[in-house]
PDB file of C-alpha atoms in Angstrom:
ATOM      1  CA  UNK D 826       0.000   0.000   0.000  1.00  0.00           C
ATOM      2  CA  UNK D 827       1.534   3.675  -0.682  1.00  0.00           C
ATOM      3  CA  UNK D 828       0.453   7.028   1.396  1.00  0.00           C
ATOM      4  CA  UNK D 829       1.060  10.206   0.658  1.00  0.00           C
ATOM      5  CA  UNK D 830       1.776  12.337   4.065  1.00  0.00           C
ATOM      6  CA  UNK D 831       1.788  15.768   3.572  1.00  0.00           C
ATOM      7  CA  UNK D 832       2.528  18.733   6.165  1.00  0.00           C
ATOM      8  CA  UNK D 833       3.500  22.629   6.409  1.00  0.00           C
ATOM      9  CA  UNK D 834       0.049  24.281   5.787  1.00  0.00           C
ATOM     10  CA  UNK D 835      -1.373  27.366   7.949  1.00  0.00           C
ATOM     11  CA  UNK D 836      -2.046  30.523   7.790  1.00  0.00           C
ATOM     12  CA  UNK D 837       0.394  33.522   6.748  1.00  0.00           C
ATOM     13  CA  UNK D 838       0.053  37.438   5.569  1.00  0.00           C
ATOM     14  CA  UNK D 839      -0.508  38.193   2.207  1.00  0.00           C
ATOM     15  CA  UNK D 840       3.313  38.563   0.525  1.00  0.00           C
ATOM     16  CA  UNK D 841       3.840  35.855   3.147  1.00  0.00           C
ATOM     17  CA  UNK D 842       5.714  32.226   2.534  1.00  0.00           C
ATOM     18  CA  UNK D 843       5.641  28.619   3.247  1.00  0.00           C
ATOM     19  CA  UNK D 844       6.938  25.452   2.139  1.00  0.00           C
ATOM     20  CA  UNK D 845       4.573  22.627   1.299  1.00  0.00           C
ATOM     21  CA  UNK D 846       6.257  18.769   2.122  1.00  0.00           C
ATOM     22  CA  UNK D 847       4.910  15.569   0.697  1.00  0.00           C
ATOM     23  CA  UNK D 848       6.438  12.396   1.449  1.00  0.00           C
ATOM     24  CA  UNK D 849       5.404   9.150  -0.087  1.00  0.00           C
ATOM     25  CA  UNK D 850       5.554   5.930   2.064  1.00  0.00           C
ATOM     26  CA  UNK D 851       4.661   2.682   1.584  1.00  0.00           C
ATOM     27  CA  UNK D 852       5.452  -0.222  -1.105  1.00  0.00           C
ATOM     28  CA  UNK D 853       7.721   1.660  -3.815  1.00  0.00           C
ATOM     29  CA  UNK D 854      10.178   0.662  -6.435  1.00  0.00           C
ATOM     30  CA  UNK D 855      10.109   4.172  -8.466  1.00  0.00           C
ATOM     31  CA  UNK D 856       8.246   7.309  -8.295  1.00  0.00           C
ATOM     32  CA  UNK D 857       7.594   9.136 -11.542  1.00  0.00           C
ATOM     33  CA  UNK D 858       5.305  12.777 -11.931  1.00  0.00           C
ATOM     34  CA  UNK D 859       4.972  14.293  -8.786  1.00  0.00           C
ATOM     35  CA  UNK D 860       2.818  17.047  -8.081  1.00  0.00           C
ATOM     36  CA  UNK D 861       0.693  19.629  -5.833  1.00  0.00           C
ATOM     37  CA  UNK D 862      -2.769  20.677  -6.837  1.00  0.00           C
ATOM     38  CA  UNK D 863      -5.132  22.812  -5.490  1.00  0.00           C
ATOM     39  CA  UNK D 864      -8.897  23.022  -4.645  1.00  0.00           C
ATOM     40  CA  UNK D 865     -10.468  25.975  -3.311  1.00  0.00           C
ATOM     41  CA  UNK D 866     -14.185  26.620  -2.131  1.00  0.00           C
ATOM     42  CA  UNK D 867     -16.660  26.247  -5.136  1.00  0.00           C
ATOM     43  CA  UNK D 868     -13.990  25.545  -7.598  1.00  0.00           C
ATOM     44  CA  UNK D 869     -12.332  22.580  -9.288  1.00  0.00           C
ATOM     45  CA  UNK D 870      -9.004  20.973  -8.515  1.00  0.00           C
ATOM     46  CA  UNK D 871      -6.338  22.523 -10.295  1.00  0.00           C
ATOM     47  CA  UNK D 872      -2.605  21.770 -10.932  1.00  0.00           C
ATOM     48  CA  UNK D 873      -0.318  24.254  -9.453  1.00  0.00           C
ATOM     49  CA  UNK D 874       3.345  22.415 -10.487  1.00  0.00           C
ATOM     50  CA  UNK D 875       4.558  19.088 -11.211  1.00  0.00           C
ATOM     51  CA  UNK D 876       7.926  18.014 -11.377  1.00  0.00           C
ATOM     52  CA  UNK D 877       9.191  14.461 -13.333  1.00  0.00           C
ATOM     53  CA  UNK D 878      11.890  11.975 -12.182  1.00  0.00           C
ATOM     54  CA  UNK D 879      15.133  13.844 -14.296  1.00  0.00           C
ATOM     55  CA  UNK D 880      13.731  17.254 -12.704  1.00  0.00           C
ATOM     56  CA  UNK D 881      11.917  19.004 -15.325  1.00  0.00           C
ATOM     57  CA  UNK D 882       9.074  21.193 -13.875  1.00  0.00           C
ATOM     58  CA  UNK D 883       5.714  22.296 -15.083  1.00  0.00           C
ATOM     59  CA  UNK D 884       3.921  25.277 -13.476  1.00  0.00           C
ATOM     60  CA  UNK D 885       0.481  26.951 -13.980  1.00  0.00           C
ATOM     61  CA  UNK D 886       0.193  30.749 -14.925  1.00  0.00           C
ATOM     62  CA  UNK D 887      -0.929  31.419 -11.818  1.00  0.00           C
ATOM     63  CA  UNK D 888       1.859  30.371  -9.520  1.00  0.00           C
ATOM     64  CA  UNK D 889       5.266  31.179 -12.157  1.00  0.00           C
ATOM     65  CA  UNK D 890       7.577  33.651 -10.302  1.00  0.00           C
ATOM     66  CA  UNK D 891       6.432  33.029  -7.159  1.00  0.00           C
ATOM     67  CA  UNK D 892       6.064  28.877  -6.348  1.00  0.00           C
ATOM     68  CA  UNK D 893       9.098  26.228  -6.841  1.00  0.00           C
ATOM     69  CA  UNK D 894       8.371  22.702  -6.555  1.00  0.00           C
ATOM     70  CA  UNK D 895      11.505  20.037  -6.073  1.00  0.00           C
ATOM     71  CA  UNK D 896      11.999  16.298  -5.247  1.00  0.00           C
ATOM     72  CA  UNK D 897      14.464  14.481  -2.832  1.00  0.00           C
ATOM     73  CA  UNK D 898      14.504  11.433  -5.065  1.00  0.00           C
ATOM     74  CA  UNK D 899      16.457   9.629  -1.882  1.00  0.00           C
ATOM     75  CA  UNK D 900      13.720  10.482   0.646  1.00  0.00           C
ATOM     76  CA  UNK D 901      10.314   9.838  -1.753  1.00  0.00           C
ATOM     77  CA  UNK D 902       9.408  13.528  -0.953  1.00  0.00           C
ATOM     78  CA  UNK D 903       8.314  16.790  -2.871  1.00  0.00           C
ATOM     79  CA  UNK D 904       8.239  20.081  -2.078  1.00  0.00           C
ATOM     80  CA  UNK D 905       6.238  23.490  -2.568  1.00  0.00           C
ATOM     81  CA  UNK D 906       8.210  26.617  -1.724  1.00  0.00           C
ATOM     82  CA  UNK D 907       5.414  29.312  -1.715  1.00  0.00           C
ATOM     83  CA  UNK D 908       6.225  32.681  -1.758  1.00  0.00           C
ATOM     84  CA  UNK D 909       4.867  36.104  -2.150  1.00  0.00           C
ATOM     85  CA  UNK D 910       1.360  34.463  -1.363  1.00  0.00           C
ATOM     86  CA  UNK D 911      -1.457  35.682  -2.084  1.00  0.00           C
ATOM     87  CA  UNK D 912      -5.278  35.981  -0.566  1.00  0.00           C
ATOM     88  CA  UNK D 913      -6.211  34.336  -4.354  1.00  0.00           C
ATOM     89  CA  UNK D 914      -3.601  31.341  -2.978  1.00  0.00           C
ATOM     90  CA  UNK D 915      -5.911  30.709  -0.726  1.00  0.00           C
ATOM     91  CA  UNK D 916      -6.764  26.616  -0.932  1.00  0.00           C
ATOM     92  CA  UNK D 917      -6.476  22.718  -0.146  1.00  0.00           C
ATOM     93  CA  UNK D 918      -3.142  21.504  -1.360  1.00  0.00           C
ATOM     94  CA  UNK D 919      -3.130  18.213  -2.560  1.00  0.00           C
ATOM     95  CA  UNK D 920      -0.084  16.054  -3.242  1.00  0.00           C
ATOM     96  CA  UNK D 921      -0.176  13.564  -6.380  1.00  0.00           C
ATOM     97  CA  UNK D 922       2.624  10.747  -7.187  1.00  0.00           C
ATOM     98  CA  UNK D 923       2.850   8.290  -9.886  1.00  0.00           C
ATOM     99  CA  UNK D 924       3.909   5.472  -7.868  1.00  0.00           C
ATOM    100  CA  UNK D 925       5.323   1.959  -9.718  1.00  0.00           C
ATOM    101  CA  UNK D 926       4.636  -1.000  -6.755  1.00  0.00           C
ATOM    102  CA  UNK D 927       5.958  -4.187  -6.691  1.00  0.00           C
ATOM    103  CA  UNK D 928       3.992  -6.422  -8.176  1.00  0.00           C
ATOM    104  CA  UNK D 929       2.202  -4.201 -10.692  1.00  0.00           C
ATOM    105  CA  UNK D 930       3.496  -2.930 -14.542  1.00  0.00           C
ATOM    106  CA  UNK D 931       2.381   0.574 -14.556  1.00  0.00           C
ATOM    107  CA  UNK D 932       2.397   3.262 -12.045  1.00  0.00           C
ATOM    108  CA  UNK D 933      -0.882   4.204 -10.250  1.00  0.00           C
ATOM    109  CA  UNK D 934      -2.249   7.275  -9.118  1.00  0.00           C
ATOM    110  CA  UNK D 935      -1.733   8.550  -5.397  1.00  0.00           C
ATOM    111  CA  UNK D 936      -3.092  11.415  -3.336  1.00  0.00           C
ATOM    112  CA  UNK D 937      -2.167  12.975  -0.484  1.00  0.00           C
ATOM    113  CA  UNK D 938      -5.362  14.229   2.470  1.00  0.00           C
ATOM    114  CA  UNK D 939      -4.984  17.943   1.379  1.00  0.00           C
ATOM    115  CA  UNK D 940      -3.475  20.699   3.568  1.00  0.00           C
ATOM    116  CA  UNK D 941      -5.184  23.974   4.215  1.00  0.00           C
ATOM    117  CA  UNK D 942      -3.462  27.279   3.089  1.00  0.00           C
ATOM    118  CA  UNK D 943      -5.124  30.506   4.015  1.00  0.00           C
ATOM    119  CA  UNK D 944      -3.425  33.881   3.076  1.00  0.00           C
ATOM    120  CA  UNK D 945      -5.024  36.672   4.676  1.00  0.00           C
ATOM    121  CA  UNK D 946      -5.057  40.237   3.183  1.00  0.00           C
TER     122      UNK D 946
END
């Protein structure tokens, strides 16, 4: 079985930071696409960044400039360095993994339980 832990959510001041940590546990042999969405209230789940195993990143329009997403590839965890935050930031962060088990021939889908961030103006 894998789970995704995640941790560093809260509450900070608009031009603010955090750093977002995901760490993947479990039964893995290799971890491919790794990623943090978001979901805020009435809206749909969006990508923010995703990162792939030889470190290539992917961001949303939103985000560029101000978020950086990385991967300990030794420690099964990504990250979310969040800065200049902003009320609009304001969301459930969700981490996603494509995780290759033992005993399977394709990776599967994994999500973290969401962590709250709340950027006040």
């Amino acid at each position: 079985q894998v789970q995704l832990v995640e941790s560093g959510g809260g509450l900070v001041q608009a031009g603010g930071s955090l750093r977002l940590s995901c760490v993947v546990l479990g039964s893995i042999l290799r971890i491919n696409t790794m990623g943090w969405y978001r979901q805020a209230p009435g809206k749909q789940r969006e990508l923010v960044a995703h990162i792939v195993v030889g470190g290539s990143t992917n961001y949303a329009d939103a985000v560029k400039g101000r978020f950086t997403i990385s991967r300990e590839n030794g420690k099964n965890t990504v990250y979310l360095q969040m800065n200049s935050l902003k009320p609009e930031d304001t969301a459930v962060y969700f981490c996603n993994a494509a995780v290759l088990s033992p005993g399977t021939s394709y990776p599967r889908s994994f999500w973290g339980q969401g962590t709250q961030v709340t950027v006040s103006s």
